[in-house]
Coordinates of C-alpha atoms in Angstrom, one line a residue:
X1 CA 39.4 84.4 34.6
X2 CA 43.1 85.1 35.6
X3 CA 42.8 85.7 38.3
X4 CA 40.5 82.4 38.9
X5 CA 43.6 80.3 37.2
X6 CA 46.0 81.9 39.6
X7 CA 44.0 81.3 42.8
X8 CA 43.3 77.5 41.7
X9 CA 47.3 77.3 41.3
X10 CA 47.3 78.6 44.7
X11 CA 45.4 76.0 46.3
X12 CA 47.8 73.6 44.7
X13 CA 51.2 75.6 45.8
X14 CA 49.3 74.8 49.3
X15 CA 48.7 70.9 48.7
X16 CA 52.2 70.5 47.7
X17 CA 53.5 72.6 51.3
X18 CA 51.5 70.5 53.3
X19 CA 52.1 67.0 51.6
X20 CA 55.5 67.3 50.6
X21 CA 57.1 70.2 52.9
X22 CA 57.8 72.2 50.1
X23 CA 58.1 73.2 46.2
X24 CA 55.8 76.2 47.1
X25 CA 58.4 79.1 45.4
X26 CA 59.2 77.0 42.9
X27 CA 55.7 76.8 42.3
X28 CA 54.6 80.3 43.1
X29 CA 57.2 82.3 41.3
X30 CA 56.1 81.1 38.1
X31 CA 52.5 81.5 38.8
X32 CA 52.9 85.2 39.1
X33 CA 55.0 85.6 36.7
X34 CA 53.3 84.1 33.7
X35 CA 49.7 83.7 35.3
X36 CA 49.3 87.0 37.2
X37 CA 51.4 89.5 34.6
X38 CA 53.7 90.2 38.1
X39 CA 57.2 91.6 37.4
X40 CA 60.0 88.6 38.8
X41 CA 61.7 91.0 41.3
X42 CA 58.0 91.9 42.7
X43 CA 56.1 87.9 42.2
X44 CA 59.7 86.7 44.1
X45 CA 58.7 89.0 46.8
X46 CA 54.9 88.2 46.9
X47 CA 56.5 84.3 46.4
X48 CA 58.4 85.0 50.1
X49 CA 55.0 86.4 51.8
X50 CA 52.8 83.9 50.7
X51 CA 55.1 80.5 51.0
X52 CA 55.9 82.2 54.5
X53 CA 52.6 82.5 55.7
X54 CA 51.1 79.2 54.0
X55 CA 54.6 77.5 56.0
X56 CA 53.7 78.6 59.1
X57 CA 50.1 77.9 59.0
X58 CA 50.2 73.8 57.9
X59 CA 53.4 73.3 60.7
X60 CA 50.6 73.2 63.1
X61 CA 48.7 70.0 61.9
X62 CA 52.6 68.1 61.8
X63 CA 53.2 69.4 65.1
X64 CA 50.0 68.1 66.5
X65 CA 50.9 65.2 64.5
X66 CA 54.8 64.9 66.2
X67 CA 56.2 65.4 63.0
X68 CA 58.1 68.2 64.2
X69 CA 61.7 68.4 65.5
X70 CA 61.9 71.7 66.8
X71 CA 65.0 72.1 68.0
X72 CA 67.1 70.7 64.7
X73 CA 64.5 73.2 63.4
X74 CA 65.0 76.3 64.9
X75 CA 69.0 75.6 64.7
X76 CA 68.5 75.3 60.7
X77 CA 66.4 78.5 60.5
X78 CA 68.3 80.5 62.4
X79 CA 71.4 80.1 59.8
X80 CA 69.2 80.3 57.3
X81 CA 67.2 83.2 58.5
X82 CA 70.6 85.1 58.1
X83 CA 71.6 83.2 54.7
X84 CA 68.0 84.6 53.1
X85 CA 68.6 88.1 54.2
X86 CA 71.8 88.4 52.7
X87 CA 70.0 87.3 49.4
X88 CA 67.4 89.0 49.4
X89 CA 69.5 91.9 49.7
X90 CA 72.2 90.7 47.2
X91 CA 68.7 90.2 44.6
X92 CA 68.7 94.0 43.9
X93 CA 72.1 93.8 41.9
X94 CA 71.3 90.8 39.9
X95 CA 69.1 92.3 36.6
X96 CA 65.9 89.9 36.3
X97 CA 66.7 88.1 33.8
X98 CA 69.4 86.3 35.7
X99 CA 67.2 85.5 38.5
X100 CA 65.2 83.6 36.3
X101 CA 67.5 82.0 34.8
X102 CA 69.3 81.1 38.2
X103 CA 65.6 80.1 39.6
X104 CA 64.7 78.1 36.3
X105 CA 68.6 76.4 37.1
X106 CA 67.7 76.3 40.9
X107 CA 64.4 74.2 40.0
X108 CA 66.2 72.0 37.2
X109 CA 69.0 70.8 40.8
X110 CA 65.9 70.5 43.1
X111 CA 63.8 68.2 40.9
X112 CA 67.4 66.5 40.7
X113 CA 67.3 66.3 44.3
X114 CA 64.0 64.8 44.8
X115 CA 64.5 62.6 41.7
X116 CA 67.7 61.0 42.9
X117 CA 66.4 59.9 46.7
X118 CA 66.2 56.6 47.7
X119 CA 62.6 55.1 47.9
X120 CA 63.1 54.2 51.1
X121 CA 64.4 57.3 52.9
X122 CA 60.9 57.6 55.0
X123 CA 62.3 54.7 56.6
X124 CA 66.0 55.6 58.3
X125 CA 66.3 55.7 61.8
X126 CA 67.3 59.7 62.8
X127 CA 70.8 59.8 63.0
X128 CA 72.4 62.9 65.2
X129 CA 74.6 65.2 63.2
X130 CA 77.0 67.8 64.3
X131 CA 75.4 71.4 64.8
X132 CA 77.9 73.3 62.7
X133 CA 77.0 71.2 59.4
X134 CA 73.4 71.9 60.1
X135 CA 74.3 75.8 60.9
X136 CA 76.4 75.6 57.6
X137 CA 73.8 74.1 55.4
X138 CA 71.4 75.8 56.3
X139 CA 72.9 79.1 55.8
X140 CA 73.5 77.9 52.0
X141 CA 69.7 77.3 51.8
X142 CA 68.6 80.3 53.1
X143 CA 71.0 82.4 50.7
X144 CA 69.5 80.3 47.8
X145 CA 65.7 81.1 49.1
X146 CA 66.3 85.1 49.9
X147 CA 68.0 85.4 46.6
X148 CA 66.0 83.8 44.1
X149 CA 63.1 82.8 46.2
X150 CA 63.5 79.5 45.8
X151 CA 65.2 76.7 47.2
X152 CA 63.1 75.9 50.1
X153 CA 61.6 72.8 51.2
X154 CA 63.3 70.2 48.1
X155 CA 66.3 71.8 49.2
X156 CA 66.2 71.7 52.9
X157 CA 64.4 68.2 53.2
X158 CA 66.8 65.9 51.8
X159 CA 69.6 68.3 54.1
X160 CA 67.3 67.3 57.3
X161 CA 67.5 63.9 56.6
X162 CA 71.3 63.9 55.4
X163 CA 72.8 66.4 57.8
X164 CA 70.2 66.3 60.6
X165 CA 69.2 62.8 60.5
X166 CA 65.7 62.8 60.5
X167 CA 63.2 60.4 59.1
X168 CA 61.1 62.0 56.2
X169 CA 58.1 62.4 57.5
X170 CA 59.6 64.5 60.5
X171 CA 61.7 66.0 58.0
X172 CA 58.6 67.3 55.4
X173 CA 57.2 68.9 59.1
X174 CA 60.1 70.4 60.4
X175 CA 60.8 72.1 57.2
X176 CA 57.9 73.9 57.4
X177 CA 59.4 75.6 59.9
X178 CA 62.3 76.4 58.8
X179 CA 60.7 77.7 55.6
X180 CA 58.4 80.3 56.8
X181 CA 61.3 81.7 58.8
X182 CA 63.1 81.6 55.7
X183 CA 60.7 83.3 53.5
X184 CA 60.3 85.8 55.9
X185 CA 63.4 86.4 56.8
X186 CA 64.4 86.8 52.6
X187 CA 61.2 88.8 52.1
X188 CA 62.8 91.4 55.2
X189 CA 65.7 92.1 52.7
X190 CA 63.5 92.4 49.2
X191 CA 60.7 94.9 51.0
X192 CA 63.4 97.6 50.8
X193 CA 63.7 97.6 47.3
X194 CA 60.5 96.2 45.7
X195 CA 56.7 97.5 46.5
X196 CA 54.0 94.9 46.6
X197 CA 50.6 94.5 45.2
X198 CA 49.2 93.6 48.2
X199 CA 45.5 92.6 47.1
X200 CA 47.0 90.0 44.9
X201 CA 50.0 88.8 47.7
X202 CA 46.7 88.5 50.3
X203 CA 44.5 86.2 47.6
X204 CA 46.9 84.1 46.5
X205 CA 48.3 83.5 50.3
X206 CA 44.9 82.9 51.5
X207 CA 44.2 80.4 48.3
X208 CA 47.7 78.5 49.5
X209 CA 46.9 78.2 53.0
X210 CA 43.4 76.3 52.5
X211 CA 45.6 73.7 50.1
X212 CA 48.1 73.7 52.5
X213 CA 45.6 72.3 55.6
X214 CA 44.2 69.9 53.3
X215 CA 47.8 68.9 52.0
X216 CA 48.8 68.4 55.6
X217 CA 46.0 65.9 56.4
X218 CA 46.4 63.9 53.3
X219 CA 50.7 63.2 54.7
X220 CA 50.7 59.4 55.9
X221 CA 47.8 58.5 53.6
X222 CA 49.7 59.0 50.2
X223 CA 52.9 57.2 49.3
X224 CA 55.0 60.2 49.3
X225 CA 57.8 58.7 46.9
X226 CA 55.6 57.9 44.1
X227 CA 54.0 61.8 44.3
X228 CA 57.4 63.0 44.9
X229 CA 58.6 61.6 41.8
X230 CA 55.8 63.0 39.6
X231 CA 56.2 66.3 40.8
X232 CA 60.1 66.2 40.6
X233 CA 59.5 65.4 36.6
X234 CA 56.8 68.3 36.8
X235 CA 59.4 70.7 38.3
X236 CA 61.9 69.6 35.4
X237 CA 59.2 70.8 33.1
X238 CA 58.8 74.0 34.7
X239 CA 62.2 74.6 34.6
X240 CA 62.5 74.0 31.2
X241 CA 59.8 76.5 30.2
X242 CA 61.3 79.1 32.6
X243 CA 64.8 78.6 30.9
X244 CA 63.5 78.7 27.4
X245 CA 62.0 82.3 28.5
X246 CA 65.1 83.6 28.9
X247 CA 66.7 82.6 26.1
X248 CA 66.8 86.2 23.4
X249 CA 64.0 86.4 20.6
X250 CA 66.7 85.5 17.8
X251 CA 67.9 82.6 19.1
X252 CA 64.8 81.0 20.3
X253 CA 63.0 81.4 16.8
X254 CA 66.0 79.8 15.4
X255 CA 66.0 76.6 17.9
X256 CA 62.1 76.5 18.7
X257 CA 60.9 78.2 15.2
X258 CA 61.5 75.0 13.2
X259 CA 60.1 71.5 13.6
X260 CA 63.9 69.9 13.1
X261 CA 64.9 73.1 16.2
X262 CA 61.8 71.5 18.2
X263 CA 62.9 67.7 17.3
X264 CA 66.6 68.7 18.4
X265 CA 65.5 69.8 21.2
X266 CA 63.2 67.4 22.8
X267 CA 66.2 65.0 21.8
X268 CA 68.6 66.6 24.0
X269 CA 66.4 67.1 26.8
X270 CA 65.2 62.7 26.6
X271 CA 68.7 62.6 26.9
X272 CA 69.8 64.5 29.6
X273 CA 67.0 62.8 31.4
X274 CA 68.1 59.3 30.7
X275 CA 71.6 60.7 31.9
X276 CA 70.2 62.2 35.1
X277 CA 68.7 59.1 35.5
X278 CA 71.4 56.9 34.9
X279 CA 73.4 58.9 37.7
X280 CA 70.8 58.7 40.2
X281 CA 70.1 55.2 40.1
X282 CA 74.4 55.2 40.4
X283 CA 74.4 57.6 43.3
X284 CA 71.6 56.3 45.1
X285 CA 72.9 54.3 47.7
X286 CA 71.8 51.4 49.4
X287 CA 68.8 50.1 46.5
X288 CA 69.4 46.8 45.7
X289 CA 68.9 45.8 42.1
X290 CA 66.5 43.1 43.0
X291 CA 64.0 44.9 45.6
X292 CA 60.9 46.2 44.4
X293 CA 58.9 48.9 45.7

């Protein structure tokens, strides 16, 4: 039966590869974690192999589709590639329950990221940017994905379109590409430290890549803001539950143990939503009041 649930959340890890051009660690982390019973320095590992793999499989139908730019590409992934050795490497002196907390904080910025961009970012003409910001950013990205194996597409989509001007349907397909060299270059610097349960890295992969082909036909046929904004308030969720995990025993009885703790606490969060809110809406440039989707 677990194993069933974790396979069906799989398939999904793939869908949202192929759609969006990423959230697959941020999805796939948590899945073996708290689905599979994996250990987080181990499922962060797996995470790498199988995001890798599912990456480099669904590029093909955007390539096929010309929705890849494979030279801003391979310029991004090379920095990175570098970036997510060093943190993979740098992952065996953090203890575990800091890299859950810094993934829980990395998906809480991400979903803040997709949240806060403009509705109409499909629609910018690419714009050329210089090739040390690109090299620069996408170093930072890859440091973020080797380390706590996250970080990948909701990170490195918005930077192609910001930094390497693309439009976002080339961006979703180009960051396939730069994730699975990415993941594989962060899961080079974990495999030195952490073993594998193979079986379970193979089933889940192969689970994630069928998602991912059918994720890759459905881009250009579903409004990609509208599911981009769902999931972004489905990753906040995620994140929320993955910070609340860390919190210790004593404390977490005292705030969650209560139904005034629970109140308080789905106060604070409604409002730290409304305030994330509020700022994107501020930051988002170039959204007139009056136009409507």
């Amino acid at each position: 039966m677990i194993l069933a649930l974790t396979l069906a959340a799989a398939v999904a890890v793939g869908v949202t590869l192929g759609l969006l051009g990423g959230g697959g660690s941020i999805l796939t982390v948590p899945i073996l974690v708290y689905l599979a019973g994996a250990a987080p320095e181990p499922a962060i590992a797996m995470s790498l192999f199988v995001v890798g793999v599912t990456s480099a499989v669904s590029v093909l139908p955007h390539a096929r589709a010309g929705r890849v730019r494979w030279r801003t590409g391979l310029l991004f992934g090379a920095a990175g590639m570098a970036g997510a050795y060093l943190g993979g490497r740098l992952a065996t002196y953090v203890p575990a329950g800091l890299l859950l907390a810094g993934f829980g904080v990395m998906m809480a910025l991400t979903a803040f990221a997709m949240l806060c961009q403009g509705p109409r970012a499909a629609d910018r003409a690419p714009r050329p940017r210089p090739a040390a910001r690109t090299l620069l950013n996408g170093a930072a990205v890859g440091l973020v994905t080797g380390l706590v194996g996250a970080g990948g597409g909701f990170l490195i989509v918005p930077a192609l379109v910001l930094l390497g001007g693309l439009a976002l349907p080339a961006a979703v397909g180009t960051s396939l590409l730069v994730i699975a060299a990415n993941s594989f270059a962060g899961l080079a610097g974990h495999l030195q430290n952490v073993q594998l349960d193979w079986r379970l890295t193979l089933a889940v992969t192969g689970a994630a890549v069928a998602g991912s082909l059918a994720g890759s036909r459905l881009t250009g046929r579903v409004e990609p803001d509208r599911l981009r904004r769902v999931f972004g308030w489905f990753v906040v969720a995620m994140a929320v539950v993955v910070l609340a995990e860390q919190i210790p025993d004593g404390p977490r009885h005292a705030l969650l143990g209560t139904p005034p703790g629970w109140g308080a606490f789905a106060g604070t969060l409604l409002a730290l939503a409304a305030g994330a809110s509020l700022l994107c809406r501020t930051l988002r440039p170039g959204t007139p009041r009056h136009a409507s989707d």
